[in-house]
CSV table of C-alpha atoms and ligand atoms in Angstrom, one decimal:
chain,number,residue,atom,x,y,z
A,11,MET,CA,-0.1,0.1,0.1
A,12,TYR,CA,3.0,2.3,0.8
A,13,GLN,CA,4.4,1.8,-2.8
A,14,LEU,CA,0.9,2.4,-4.2
A,15,LEU,CA,0.2,5.7,-2.5
A,16,ALA,CA,3.9,6.9,-3.0
A,17,HIS,CA,4.0,6.3,-6.8
A,18,PHE,CA,0.6,8.2,-7.0
A,19,PHE,CA,1.7,11.2,-5.2
A,20,ASN,CA,5.1,11.0,-6.8
A,21,HIS,CA,3.4,10.9,-10.4
A,22,SER,CA,0.4,12.7,-10.0
A,23,LYS,CA,-0.7,16.3,-9.0
A,24,GLY,CA,-4.3,14.8,-8.5
A,25,SER,CA,-6.0,14.4,-5.1
A,26,LEU,CA,-6.9,11.2,-3.6
A,27,SER,CA,-9.3,9.8,-1.2
A,28,VAL,CA,-9.1,5.9,0.2
A,29,LYS,CA,-11.9,3.8,0.8
A,30,LEU,CA,-11.2,0.9,2.9
A,31,ARG,CA,-12.3,-1.9,5.3
A,32,ALA,CA,-10.9,-2.4,8.7
A,33,GLY,CA,-8.6,-5.4,7.3
A,34,LEU,CA,-8.7,-8.5,5.0
A,35,LYS,CA,-8.9,-10.9,8.2
A,36,SER,CA,-8.5,-8.8,11.3
A,37,ALA,CA,-9.0,-5.4,12.4
A,38,ASP,CA,-5.8,-5.6,13.8
A,39,GLU,CA,-4.5,-5.0,10.4
A,40,LEU,CA,-5.7,-1.3,10.7
A,41,LYS,CA,-3.1,-0.1,12.8
A,42,GLU,CA,-0.5,-0.6,10.3
A,43,VAL,CA,-2.7,0.7,7.6
A,44,THR,CA,-3.4,3.9,9.6
A,45,GLU,CA,0.5,4.5,10.0
A,46,ILE,CA,0.7,4.3,6.1
A,47,LEU,CA,-2.1,6.5,5.2
A,48,ASN,CA,-1.0,9.0,7.7
A,49,GLN,CA,2.2,9.5,5.5
A,50,PHE,CA,0.3,11.0,2.7
A,51,PRO,CA,-2.0,13.9,1.9
A,52,LEU,CA,-5.2,12.2,1.3
A,53,THR,CA,-8.2,14.1,0.9
A,54,GLU,CA,-10.2,11.7,2.9
A,55,VAL,CA,-10.5,8.3,4.3
A,56,ILE,CA,-13.8,6.4,4.1
A,57,LEU,CA,-13.9,3.5,6.5
A,58,HIS,CA,-16.3,0.4,6.4
A,59,ALA,CA,-15.5,-1.0,9.5
A,60,ARG,CA,-15.8,-4.7,8.7
A,61,VAL,CA,-13.2,-7.2,7.6
A,62,ALA,CA,-13.1,-8.3,4.0
A,63,ASP,CA,-13.7,-11.8,5.2
A,64,GLN,CA,-17.0,-11.0,6.7
A,65,LEU,CA,-18.4,-9.5,3.4
A,66,TYR,CA,-21.8,-8.1,4.9
A,67,SER,CA,-22.1,-10.5,8.1
A,68,GLY,CA,-22.1,-9.6,11.5
A,69,THR,CA,-22.1,-6.0,12.5
A,70,ILE,CA,-19.5,-2.9,12.4
A,71,ASP,CA,-16.5,-3.1,14.4
A,72,GLU,CA,-17.3,0.1,16.3
A,73,GLU,CA,-13.7,-0.1,18.2
A,74,ALA,CA,-12.1,-0.2,15.0
A,75,PHE,CA,-14.0,2.6,13.7
A,76,ILE,CA,-13.4,4.6,17.0
A,77,TYR,CA,-9.5,3.6,16.6
A,78,ALA,CA,-9.6,5.4,13.3
A,79,THR,CA,-11.2,8.6,14.7
A,80,GLN,CA,-8.3,8.6,17.1
A,81,ASN,CA,-5.4,7.8,15.1
A,82,LEU,CA,-6.0,8.9,11.5
A,83,LYS,CA,-4.9,12.3,10.5
A,84,HIS,CA,-7.1,12.6,7.6
A,85,LYS,CA,-10.8,13.7,7.6
A,86,LEU,CA,-12.8,10.5,8.2
A,87,VAL,CA,-15.9,9.6,6.5
A,88,TYR,CA,-18.3,7.0,8.1
A,89,ASN,CA,-19.6,3.9,5.9
A,90,GLY,CA,-22.0,1.0,6.8
A,91,ASP,CA,-25.2,-0.2,7.9
A,92,ILE,CA,-27.2,2.9,7.7
A,93,PHE,CA,-30.7,1.9,6.7
A,94,SER,CA,-32.9,4.1,8.5
A,95,LYS,CA,-33.1,7.5,10.0
A,96,GLN,CA,-32.9,5.9,13.4
A,97,ASP,CA,-29.6,4.3,12.3
A,98,PHE,CA,-28.1,7.6,11.1
A,99,ALA,CA,-29.0,9.0,14.7
A,100,ASP,CA,-27.4,5.9,16.3
A,101,LYS,CA,-24.0,6.3,14.4
A,102,GLN,CA,-24.2,10.0,15.0
A,103,ASN,CA,-24.3,9.6,18.8
A,104,LYS,CA,-21.6,7.0,18.8
A,105,PHE,CA,-19.1,8.5,16.5
A,106,GLU,CA,-19.1,12.2,17.7
A,107,GLY,CA,-17.1,14.4,15.6
A,108,VAL,CA,-17.7,12.7,12.4
A,109,ASP,CA,-19.5,14.8,9.9
A,110,THR,CA,-19.4,12.9,6.7
A,111,TRP,CA,-21.4,9.9,6.0
A,112,MET,CA,-21.4,7.5,3.0
A,113,LEU,CA,-24.7,5.3,2.3
A,114,GLY,CA,-24.5,2.3,0.0
A,115,ARG,CA,-27.0,-0.5,0.4
A,116,GLY,CA,-29.5,1.9,2.4
A,117,ILE,CA,-29.8,4.3,-0.7
A,118,LEU,CA,-30.3,1.2,-3.0
A,119,MET,CA,-33.1,0.0,-0.7
A,120,ASN,CA,-34.8,3.3,-0.3
A,121,PRO,CA,-33.4,6.2,-2.6
A,122,LEU,CA,-35.6,8.6,-0.5
A,123,LEU,CA,-33.5,7.7,2.7
A,124,PRO,CA,-31.4,10.9,2.3
A,125,ASN,CA,-34.4,12.9,2.4
A,126,GLU,CA,-35.7,11.2,5.7
A,127,ILE,CA,-32.5,11.8,7.2
A,128,LYS,CA,-32.4,15.5,6.5
A,129,GLY,CA,-36.2,15.6,7.4
A,130,ILE,CA,-37.2,16.9,3.8
A,131,GLY,CA,-41.0,15.7,3.8
A,132,ILE,CA,-42.3,14.9,0.5
A,133,SER,CA,-45.7,13.6,-0.6
A,134,GLU,CA,-46.2,10.1,-1.5
A,135,LYS,CA,-46.8,11.1,-5.2
A,136,GLU,CA,-43.6,13.3,-5.1
A,137,GLY,CA,-41.8,10.1,-3.6
A,138,ALA,CA,-43.1,7.7,-6.2
A,139,GLU,CA,-42.1,10.1,-9.1
A,140,LEU,CA,-38.4,10.5,-7.5
A,141,LEU,CA,-38.2,6.8,-7.5
A,142,PHE,CA,-39.1,6.5,-11.0
A,143,THR,CA,-36.7,9.2,-12.2
A,144,PHE,CA,-33.9,7.6,-9.9
A,145,HIS,CA,-34.8,4.3,-11.7
A,146,GLN,CA,-34.7,5.9,-15.1
A,147,THR,CA,-31.4,7.5,-14.5
A,148,MET,CA,-29.9,4.1,-13.4
A,149,LEU,CA,-31.3,2.4,-16.5
A,150,GLU,CA,-30.2,5.1,-19.0
A,151,GLY,CA,-26.8,5.2,-17.6
A,152,TYR,CA,-26.4,1.3,-18.2
A,153,LEU,CA,-27.9,1.5,-21.4
A,154,GLU,CA,-25.0,4.0,-22.0
A,155,ILE,CA,-22.1,2.3,-20.8
A,156,MET,CA,-23.1,-1.4,-21.3
A,157,ASP,CA,-22.1,-3.4,-24.7
A,158,ASN,CA,-25.8,-4.4,-25.2
A,159,GLU,CA,-29.4,-4.0,-23.9
A,160,GLY,CA,-29.3,-7.4,-22.3
A,161,ASN,CA,-26.3,-6.5,-20.2
A,162,ALA,CA,-27.8,-3.4,-19.1
A,163,VAL,CA,-31.2,-5.4,-18.0
A,164,ASN,CA,-28.7,-7.7,-16.1
A,165,LYS,CA,-27.3,-4.9,-14.3
A,166,MET,CA,-30.9,-3.5,-13.4
A,167,LYS,CA,-32.0,-6.8,-12.3
A,168,GLN,CA,-28.9,-6.8,-9.7
A,169,PHE,CA,-30.1,-3.3,-8.8
A,170,TRP,CA,-33.8,-4.6,-8.2
A,171,ILE,CA,-32.7,-6.9,-5.4
A,172,TYR,CA,-32.4,-4.0,-3.3
A,173,PHE,CA,-34.9,-1.6,-5.0
A,174,ALA,CA,-37.6,-3.8,-4.9
A,175,ASN,CA,-37.8,-2.9,-1.1
A,176,CYS,CA,-39.6,0.2,-2.0
A,177,PHE,CA,-42.5,-1.6,-3.1
A,178,PRO,CA,-45.5,-3.2,-1.3
A,179,ASN,CA,-44.5,-6.8,-1.9
A,180,PRO,CA,-40.6,-7.1,-2.4
A,181,LYS,CA,-40.2,-10.7,-3.0
A,182,LYS,CA,-43.0,-10.8,-5.7
A,183,THR,CA,-41.4,-7.9,-7.2
A,184,ILE,CA,-38.0,-9.4,-7.6
A,185,LYS,CA,-39.8,-12.5,-8.9
A,186,GLN,CA,-41.4,-10.5,-11.7
A,187,ILE,CA,-38.2,-8.7,-12.6
A,188,LYS,CA,-36.2,-11.9,-12.6
A,189,LYS,CA,-38.1,-13.5,-15.4
A,190,VAL,CA,-37.4,-10.7,-17.6
A,191,LYS,CA,-34.7,-11.0,-20.3
A,192,THR,CA,-35.2,-8.5,-22.7
A,193,LEU,CA,-35.3,-4.5,-22.5
A,194,ASN,CA,-38.8,-4.9,-24.6
A,195,LYS,CA,-40.1,-7.0,-21.5
A,196,TYR,CA,-38.4,-5.0,-18.9
A,197,ASN,CA,-39.9,-1.7,-19.5
A,198,PRO,CA,-43.7,-3.0,-19.4
A,199,THR,CA,-42.8,-4.9,-16.2
A,200,VAL,CA,-41.3,-1.9,-14.6
A,201,LYS,CA,-44.2,0.2,-15.4
A,202,SER,CA,-46.6,-2.3,-13.9
A,203,ILE,CA,-44.5,-2.5,-10.8
A,204,PHE,CA,-44.5,1.2,-10.6
A,205,ASN,CA,-48.2,1.3,-11.0
A,206,GLU,CA,-48.6,-0.4,-7.7
A,207,ILE,CA,-47.4,2.7,-5.9
A,208,ASN,CA,-49.0,5.1,-8.1
A,209,GLY,CA,-52.2,4.1,-7.0
B,330,FMN,C1,-24.1,-3.2,-5.4
B,330,FMN,C2,-22.8,-2.7,-4.7
B,330,FMN,C3,-21.8,-2.0,-5.3
B,330,FMN,C4,-20.6,-1.7,-4.6
B,330,FMN,N1,-19.6,-1.5,-5.5
B,330,FMN,C5,-18.5,-1.0,-4.7
B,330,FMN,C6,-17.3,-0.4,-5.5
B,330,FMN,O1,-17.2,-0.4,-6.6
B,330,FMN,N2,-16.3,0.0,-4.5
B,330,FMN,C7,-16.2,0.2,-3.3
B,330,FMN,O2,-15.3,0.5,-2.7
B,330,FMN,N3,-17.2,-0.2,-2.5
B,330,FMN,C8,-18.5,-0.9,-3.2
B,330,FMN,N4,-19.5,-1.3,-2.5
B,330,FMN,C9,-19.5,-1.2,-1.1
B,330,FMN,C10,-20.2,-0.1,-0.4
B,330,FMN,O3,-19.7,1.3,-0.9
B,330,FMN,C11,-20.0,0.0,0.8
B,330,FMN,O4,-18.8,0.1,1.4
B,330,FMN,C12,-20.8,-1.0,1.7
B,330,FMN,O5,-22.0,-1.7,1.0
B,330,FMN,C13,-21.2,-0.9,3.3
B,330,FMN,O6,-21.9,0.3,3.1
B,330,FMN,P1,-23.5,0.2,3.3
B,330,FMN,O7,-23.7,-0.8,4.7
B,330,FMN,O8,-24.3,1.6,3.7
B,330,FMN,O9,-24.2,-0.6,2.3
B,330,FMN,C14,-20.6,-1.9,-3.2
B,330,FMN,C15,-21.8,-2.1,-2.6
B,330,FMN,C16,-23.0,-2.7,-3.2
B,330,FMN,C17,-24.0,-3.0,-2.3
């Protein structure tokens, strides 16, 4: 890691932030990593305080995150397991002094979560419209960057594993989406799923 960062800062004028887990196998690895990160002018460090071996199992290692707040010289961004306004409030209470938060799965499961956390109230109709816009933006993005429509649809199917949570019957919704193989089938299926929340 030292060599990688040294190479970057020796050869580039760009800024660099680093996102990392607490370690590969053990959060003890964080100590050595912190010492290396502290030697470089990083913009910020984003820490998801699970070890890689955990994938998404278990919980965030709060001790490891607190270690980072105390020992990293860089601006520290919290990441991990924020799925609700309450989760956010809990993490804010636990990690005083942290003022930047990265959300992953929580937003895929509920793209309106940032609004909820910020206390921005919107009507159900507005919410449904925003969800549709979010969906269309993802789809258009994938259609632009993927080799063909089928691959874009496959990417959207992965997204729906999380996004289905926004609809009244997530299991049924995922089943409907899983069956789809072409964009021609995908579009009307999505329309009928959205009709469930458009009343
Ligand atoms: C579908 C998906 C794609 C992800 N892609 C990346 C990635 O490209 N790079 C990365 O550092 N983390 C990636 N992550 C991990 C997330 O950025 C985040 O660290 C992790 O999900 C924990 O945050 P969360 O509990 O808010 O989801 C991805 C996560 C998901 C669910």
